[in-house]
Short mmCIF file of C-alpha atoms in Angstrom, two decimals:
data_model
loop_
_atom_site.label_atom_id
_atom_site.label_comp_id
_atom_site.label_asym_id
_atom_site.label_seq_id
_atom_site.Cartn_x
_atom_site.Cartn_y
_atom_site.Cartn_z
CA MET A 28 -21.04 -10.96 -4.68
CA MET A 29 -17.25 -12.99 -4.86
CA ASN A 30 -15.09 -12.15 -1.85
CA ALA A 31 -12.67 -9.07 -2.87
CA GLU A 32 -9.08 -9.81 -3.43
CA LEU A 33 -6.81 -9.91 -0.91
CA SER A 34 -2.99 -8.01 -0.78
CA ILE A 35 -0.28 -6.59 1.31
CA LEU A 36 0.64 -3.81 2.31
CA ASP A 37 4.31 -3.82 3.47
CA LEU A 38 6.41 -0.45 5.00
CA VAL A 39 9.15 -3.23 6.12
CA SER A 40 8.74 -2.37 10.20
CA ILE A 41 11.64 -1.82 12.31
CA THR A 42 10.82 -3.94 15.49
CA GLU A 43 12.83 -2.65 18.34
CA GLY A 44 15.71 -4.79 19.26
CA SER A 45 16.34 -5.60 14.95
CA THR A 46 18.25 -3.27 12.30
CA ALA A 47 16.92 -2.09 9.03
CA ALA A 48 18.57 -6.06 7.61
CA ASP A 49 16.46 -7.55 9.88
CA ALA A 50 13.40 -6.05 8.83
CA ILE A 51 13.76 -6.14 4.93
CA GLU A 52 14.93 -9.51 5.59
CA ARG A 53 11.75 -10.50 7.61
CA SER A 54 9.48 -8.66 4.40
CA MET A 55 11.25 -11.07 2.07
CA ARG A 56 10.20 -14.28 4.17
CA GLY A 57 6.56 -12.97 4.39
CA ALA A 58 6.31 -11.90 0.83
CA GLU A 59 7.68 -15.61 -0.15
CA LEU A 60 4.42 -16.73 2.44
CA ALA A 61 1.86 -14.45 0.71
CA ASP A 62 3.23 -16.31 -2.60
CA GLU A 63 2.75 -19.83 -1.06
CA LEU A 64 -1.05 -18.84 0.37
CA GLY A 65 -2.19 -17.48 -3.10
CA TYR A 66 -2.46 -13.41 -2.39
CA LYS A 67 -2.59 -11.31 -5.18
CA ARG A 68 -0.09 -8.86 -4.35
CA TYR A 69 2.52 -7.24 -2.40
CA TRP A 70 3.18 -3.69 -2.53
CA PHE A 71 6.00 -1.79 -1.03
CA ALA A 72 5.44 1.56 0.31
CA GLU A 73 7.62 4.69 -0.11
CA HIS A 74 8.70 6.09 3.38
CA HIS A 75 11.62 8.60 4.44
CA ASN A 76 12.63 9.76 7.92
CA THR A 77 11.43 7.16 9.63
CA THR A 78 12.97 5.55 12.45
CA SER A 79 10.41 2.13 12.20
CA LEU A 80 10.19 1.92 8.22
CA ALA A 81 13.01 0.30 6.48
CA SER A 82 10.51 0.65 2.47
CA SER A 83 12.41 4.05 1.14
CA ALA A 84 13.79 2.21 -2.08
CA THR A 85 10.58 0.57 -3.06
CA ALA A 86 11.88 -0.30 -6.94
CA LEU A 87 15.15 -2.48 -4.64
CA LEU A 88 12.69 -4.01 -2.26
CA ILE A 89 10.49 -5.17 -5.07
CA GLY A 90 13.26 -6.59 -6.79
CA ARG A 91 13.68 -8.64 -4.23
CA ALA A 92 10.93 -9.31 -3.88
CA ALA A 93 10.17 -10.47 -7.07
CA SER A 94 13.66 -12.71 -7.21
CA ARG A 95 12.49 -14.55 -4.00
CA THR A 96 8.60 -15.18 -5.35
CA ASN A 97 7.41 -17.27 -7.72
CA ARG A 98 3.17 -16.14 -8.76
CA ILE A 99 2.32 -13.16 -6.29
CA ARG A 100 2.47 -10.08 -8.24
CA VAL A 101 4.76 -7.18 -6.54
CA GLY A 102 4.64 -3.10 -6.93
CA ALA A 103 4.69 -0.08 -5.24
CA GLY A 104 2.05 1.10 -3.02
CA GLY A 105 3.35 3.34 -3.78
CA VAL A 106 5.75 5.67 -5.79
CA MET A 107 5.59 8.94 -4.29
CA VAL A 108 5.91 11.09 -7.49
CA PRO A 109 6.53 14.14 -6.06
CA ASN A 110 9.64 12.47 -4.65
CA HIS A 111 11.68 11.52 -8.14
CA ALA A 112 11.51 12.38 -12.06
CA PRO A 113 8.87 10.66 -13.93
CA LEU A 114 11.83 8.99 -16.59
CA VAL A 115 13.08 7.42 -13.88
CA ILE A 116 10.17 5.91 -12.44
CA ALA A 117 9.75 4.62 -16.01
CA GLU A 118 12.99 3.58 -16.31
CA ASN A 119 12.94 2.07 -13.12
CA TYR A 120 9.95 0.18 -13.61
CA GLY A 121 10.59 -0.93 -16.76
CA THR A 122 14.13 -2.49 -16.14
CA LEU A 123 11.71 -4.61 -12.96
CA ALA A 124 9.18 -5.82 -15.96
CA ASN A 125 12.20 -6.89 -18.68
CA MET A 126 13.78 -8.66 -15.09
CA PHE A 127 10.31 -9.91 -14.13
CA GLY A 128 7.80 -9.70 -16.12
CA ASP A 129 3.85 -9.77 -16.19
CA ARG A 130 4.78 -9.51 -12.23
CA ILE A 131 5.28 -5.70 -11.70
CA ASP A 132 2.42 -3.42 -10.53
CA LEU A 133 3.09 0.86 -10.12
CA GLY A 134 1.21 2.57 -7.88
CA LEU A 135 1.65 6.53 -7.84
CA GLY A 136 1.11 9.27 -5.16
CA ARG A 137 1.28 12.90 -4.42
CA ALA A 138 2.07 13.55 -0.91
CA PRO A 139 5.59 13.14 -0.43
CA GLY A 140 5.71 9.91 1.86
CA THR A 141 7.60 12.22 4.51
CA ASP A 142 8.03 14.93 6.60
CA GLN A 143 7.91 18.86 4.29
CA MET A 144 12.57 19.47 5.32
CA THR A 145 12.84 16.16 3.85
CA ALA A 146 10.33 16.06 0.76
CA GLN A 147 12.26 19.46 -0.12
CA MET A 148 15.44 17.29 0.18
CA LEU A 149 13.38 14.65 -2.37
CA GLY A 150 11.82 17.07 -4.49
CA ARG A 151 11.45 16.37 -8.18
CA THR A 152 8.23 16.96 -9.58
CA SER A 153 5.08 19.14 -8.22
CA ALA A 154 2.96 17.43 -6.09
CA ASP A 155 -0.22 19.66 -8.16
CA PRO A 156 -2.72 17.47 -9.84
CA GLN A 157 -1.97 18.45 -12.82
CA SER A 158 1.28 18.12 -12.42
CA PHE A 159 1.09 14.69 -11.20
CA ALA A 160 -1.66 13.63 -14.18
CA THR A 161 1.33 15.21 -16.34
CA ALA A 162 4.05 12.58 -15.05
CA ILE A 163 1.62 9.69 -15.36
CA TYR A 164 1.08 10.82 -18.60
CA ARG A 165 4.78 11.06 -19.68
CA MET A 166 6.14 7.33 -17.88
CA GLN A 167 2.98 5.95 -20.03
CA GLY A 168 4.85 7.22 -22.91
CA TRP A 169 8.23 5.72 -21.67
CA PHE A 170 6.03 2.36 -21.30
CA SER A 171 4.41 2.53 -24.39
CA ASP A 172 5.51 0.78 -27.82
CA ASP A 173 7.30 3.86 -29.04
CA GLY A 174 9.13 3.92 -25.62
CA ALA A 175 8.52 8.12 -25.17
CA PRO A 176 5.97 10.19 -25.03
CA ASP A 177 4.30 12.09 -27.70
CA SER A 178 5.81 15.78 -26.27
CA ILE A 179 9.15 14.85 -25.69
CA PRO A 180 11.26 13.29 -27.78
CA ILE A 181 13.08 11.54 -25.05
CA GLY A 182 13.33 7.57 -25.23
CA SER A 183 13.73 4.83 -22.53
CA ALA A 184 14.73 1.73 -24.46
CA VAL A 185 14.34 -0.58 -20.45
CA SER A 186 10.62 0.46 -20.22
CA ALA A 187 9.33 0.48 -24.35
CA GLY A 188 6.56 -1.60 -24.52
CA THR A 189 6.62 -2.99 -21.07
CA LYS A 190 3.33 -1.37 -20.13
CA VAL A 191 3.44 -1.63 -16.86
CA PRO A 192 0.13 -1.25 -15.27
CA MET A 193 -0.95 1.22 -12.98
CA TRP A 194 -2.32 2.64 -10.24
CA VAL A 195 -3.53 5.92 -8.65
CA LEU A 196 -3.61 6.32 -4.84
CA GLY A 197 -5.30 8.57 -2.38
CA SER A 198 -7.18 9.39 -0.26
CA THR A 199 -9.33 12.25 -1.08
CA VAL A 200 -11.91 13.27 -3.61
CA ASN A 201 -8.75 14.52 -5.59
CA GLY A 202 -7.45 11.52 -6.25
CA ALA A 203 -10.82 10.21 -7.15
CA SER A 204 -10.57 12.55 -10.05
CA ILE A 205 -7.77 11.92 -11.10
CA ALA A 206 -7.91 8.05 -11.22
CA ALA A 207 -11.06 8.97 -12.93
CA GLN A 208 -10.30 10.62 -15.72
CA LEU A 209 -7.08 9.29 -16.69
CA GLY A 210 -8.84 5.16 -16.35
CA LEU A 211 -6.53 4.59 -14.10
CA PRO A 212 -7.75 1.75 -11.29
CA PHE A 213 -8.02 3.54 -7.82
CA SER A 214 -6.35 2.39 -4.23
CA VAL A 215 -7.70 4.47 -1.25
CA ALA A 216 -5.30 5.03 1.42
CA SER A 217 -8.40 4.60 3.61
CA HIS A 218 -6.34 2.32 6.22
CA PHE A 219 -4.81 6.03 7.87
CA ALA A 220 -7.07 8.03 6.25
CA PRO A 221 -10.63 7.04 6.84
CA ASP A 222 -12.72 10.26 6.42
CA SER A 223 -13.49 10.59 2.60
CA LEU A 224 -13.51 6.58 1.81
CA GLU A 225 -17.42 6.27 0.06
CA ASP A 226 -17.30 9.82 -1.04
CA ALA A 227 -14.32 9.32 -2.63
CA ILE A 228 -14.92 5.85 -4.31
CA ALA A 229 -18.58 7.88 -5.10
CA VAL A 230 -16.63 10.27 -7.38
CA TYR A 231 -14.13 7.92 -8.86
CA ARG A 232 -17.49 5.74 -10.07
CA ALA A 233 -19.07 8.60 -11.31
CA ASN A 234 -16.44 10.07 -13.38
CA PHE A 235 -14.42 7.22 -14.32
CA ASP A 236 -13.32 7.47 -18.11
CA PRO A 237 -12.96 4.21 -20.46
CA ASP A 238 -11.99 6.06 -23.47
CA ALA A 239 -9.45 8.35 -21.42
CA PRO A 240 -6.09 7.97 -23.66
CA THR A 241 -4.02 6.80 -20.51
CA ALA A 242 -6.65 4.73 -19.86
CA GLN A 243 -5.52 0.58 -19.01
CA ILE A 244 -8.68 -0.65 -17.74
CA SER A 245 -12.55 -0.53 -19.28
CA GLU A 246 -14.90 -0.15 -15.84
CA PRO A 247 -13.62 1.48 -12.51
CA LYS A 248 -11.65 -1.25 -10.35
CA VAL A 249 -11.47 0.34 -6.86
CA MET A 250 -9.17 -1.34 -3.70
CA VAL A 251 -9.30 0.04 0.13
CA GLY A 252 -6.79 0.24 2.09
CA VAL A 253 -7.69 -1.50 5.30
CA ASN A 254 -5.25 -2.55 8.96
CA ILE A 255 -6.11 -6.37 9.48
CA LEU A 256 -4.94 -8.81 12.09
CA VAL A 257 -6.15 -11.83 12.95
CA ALA A 258 -5.90 -14.51 16.42
CA ASP A 259 -7.78 -16.92 18.27
CA SER A 260 -9.51 -14.51 19.90
CA ASP A 261 -10.68 -11.22 19.80
CA GLU A 262 -8.81 -10.37 23.06
CA ALA A 263 -5.67 -11.47 21.53
CA ALA A 264 -5.68 -10.05 18.66
CA GLU A 265 -6.73 -6.14 19.99
CA HIS A 266 -3.36 -6.98 22.75
CA GLU A 267 -1.54 -7.66 19.35
CA PHE A 268 -2.60 -4.65 17.60
CA THR A 269 -1.34 -2.00 20.35
CA SER A 270 1.70 -1.92 18.44
CA HIS A 271 0.09 -0.52 15.60
CA MET A 272 -1.74 1.50 17.55
CA ARG A 273 1.53 2.63 19.00
CA MET A 274 3.14 2.81 15.77
CA MET A 275 0.92 5.44 14.36
CA LEU A 276 0.53 7.45 18.23
CA ASP A 277 4.38 8.07 17.72
CA GLY A 278 3.88 9.48 14.64
CA THR A 279 1.34 11.94 16.08
CA THR A 280 3.45 12.82 18.67
CA ASN A 281 6.72 12.73 16.78
CA LYS A 282 8.16 10.11 18.87
CA ARG A 283 11.11 8.97 16.95
CA ARG A 284 11.45 4.57 18.34
CA LYS A 285 11.17 1.56 16.06
CA VAL A 286 7.83 -1.15 16.35
CA GLN A 287 7.15 -1.43 19.86
CA PRO A 288 5.70 -5.20 21.96
CA PRO A 289 2.32 -4.92 22.75
CA ALA A 290 0.93 -3.12 25.53
CA GLU A 291 -2.35 -3.05 27.14
CA VAL A 292 -5.47 -2.36 25.30
CA SER A 293 -6.70 -0.27 28.07
CA SER A 294 -3.56 2.33 27.95
CA PHE A 295 -5.35 3.62 24.22
CA ALA A 296 -8.89 3.91 26.23
CA ASP A 297 -8.26 7.28 27.06
CA GLY A 298 -6.56 11.25 25.20
CA ARG A 299 -6.54 13.00 22.54
CA ALA A 300 -3.51 11.68 21.31
CA ALA A 301 -5.48 7.65 21.20
CA ALA A 302 -8.96 9.40 20.45
CA PHE A 303 -7.36 10.38 16.86
CA VAL A 304 -5.21 7.69 16.73
CA SER A 305 -8.03 5.23 16.99
CA ALA A 306 -9.94 7.10 14.39
CA ALA A 307 -7.38 7.55 11.83
CA LEU A 308 -7.64 3.31 12.14
CA ARG A 309 -11.26 2.67 11.98
CA VAL A 310 -11.32 1.17 9.07
CA ARG A 311 -9.75 -2.27 10.86
CA ALA A 312 -10.71 -6.00 10.81
CA VAL A 313 -8.78 -6.95 14.10
CA GLY A 314 -9.88 -9.97 16.27
CA SER A 315 -10.92 -13.67 15.31
CA PRO A 316 -11.74 -15.14 12.50
CA ALA A 317 -15.49 -15.67 13.10
CA THR A 318 -15.02 -11.07 14.09
CA VAL A 319 -12.12 -10.81 10.89
CA GLU A 320 -14.71 -12.40 8.21
CA ALA A 321 -17.70 -10.21 9.43
CA LYS A 322 -15.92 -6.88 9.59
CA LEU A 323 -14.64 -7.85 6.55
CA THR A 324 -18.22 -8.72 4.76
CA GLU A 325 -19.90 -5.36 6.21
CA LEU A 326 -16.75 -3.54 4.29
CA GLN A 327 -17.16 -4.87 0.74
CA ASN A 328 -20.91 -4.42 1.15
CA ARG A 329 -20.66 -0.59 1.95
CA THR A 330 -17.92 0.00 -0.48
CA GLU A 331 -18.52 -2.97 -3.05
CA ALA A 332 -14.43 -2.92 -2.97
CA ASP A 333 -12.96 -4.55 -5.83
CA GLU A 334 -10.17 -5.94 -3.05
CA PHE A 335 -8.73 -4.94 -0.16
CA ILE A 336 -5.11 -4.29 0.36
CA PHE A 337 -4.31 -3.96 4.19
CA THR A 338 -1.33 -3.48 6.75
CA SER A 339 0.18 -5.73 9.71
CA TYR A 340 2.12 -3.74 11.80
CA ILE A 341 2.94 -6.66 13.95
CA PHE A 342 5.45 -7.07 16.59
CA ASP A 343 6.33 -10.85 16.70
CA GLU A 344 7.02 -12.20 13.41
CA GLU A 345 5.38 -15.65 14.09
CA ASN A 346 1.90 -13.85 15.00
CA TRP A 347 2.33 -12.07 11.68
CA HIS A 348 2.64 -15.87 9.81
CA LYS A 349 -0.52 -16.79 11.67
CA SER A 350 -2.42 -14.01 11.18
CA LEU A 351 -1.77 -14.19 6.94
CA ARG A 352 -2.81 -17.63 7.72
CA LEU A 353 -5.78 -17.27 9.24
CA LEU A 354 -6.26 -14.52 6.38
CA ALA A 355 -6.12 -16.79 3.92
CA GLU A 356 -7.88 -19.16 5.29
CA LEU A 357 -10.82 -17.30 6.61
CA TRP A 358 -11.57 -15.04 2.75
CA MET A 359 -10.08 -16.80 0.01
#
């Protein structure tokens, strides 16, 4: 079995002592390095009302990253459909495809990517499965050669003919079922919601319909979300990973602050919140090159993933770049 392809999911983390502008520029440098090292994709995930993340306007980030790279695919992982009108999504990503050609991906999720109050402020599309599937169908119409869905006499010249590749994002069998019925690739959000990983993949593969009107691929394609951090030793990697764990813990305790420096690993050994965070992040490969390679091999054997997409909340940019380099050397 060939190694799964590797892609990066960036939430544009704002570290303590830095600004949103600093975080965006750091992400652009990360995209440039990922392009140089040969990673498959560089995706941005939509989030709102957070102190630690600057990934709210994914289309703008994608455009900036695509303009500073040459080869790597750049996209959304994802656009949270309930926050947007489908026509606006099609126009935004059709515009990106016209600007950067066949390097733009559109991952679509049903979650709002924020708290309930902010979701109400952003809401444009219902999050129920049927509305989500209908939104995807309509977007495909606007991306088609005709530039309009069959059911709606509204065209989009800027998205017509772009045929932007679409992915369904999800963490449960519901998302897996939608992806399968639509004949689209499926990205599993197991990097923070791992409980249904195997079941979701099984449902997706068992029900995949290559003949669906919306199908863009002929056979199932699975991307698995994983937390990855590579350092010279297991101890160094686990120490760096505490920044990631602290950020997750802040989310569970509603502590609003920027991404913090690493802490003592022992501080996450006890307590219900720490246990919850450790369980939520259990789909991870953190350690020395040998350790990470073994963990990724086990995960690939278990899931038969076609691709891994990973997050890395590493406080120090130099250590983040080192992790990207070490991972590329050991896996690609």
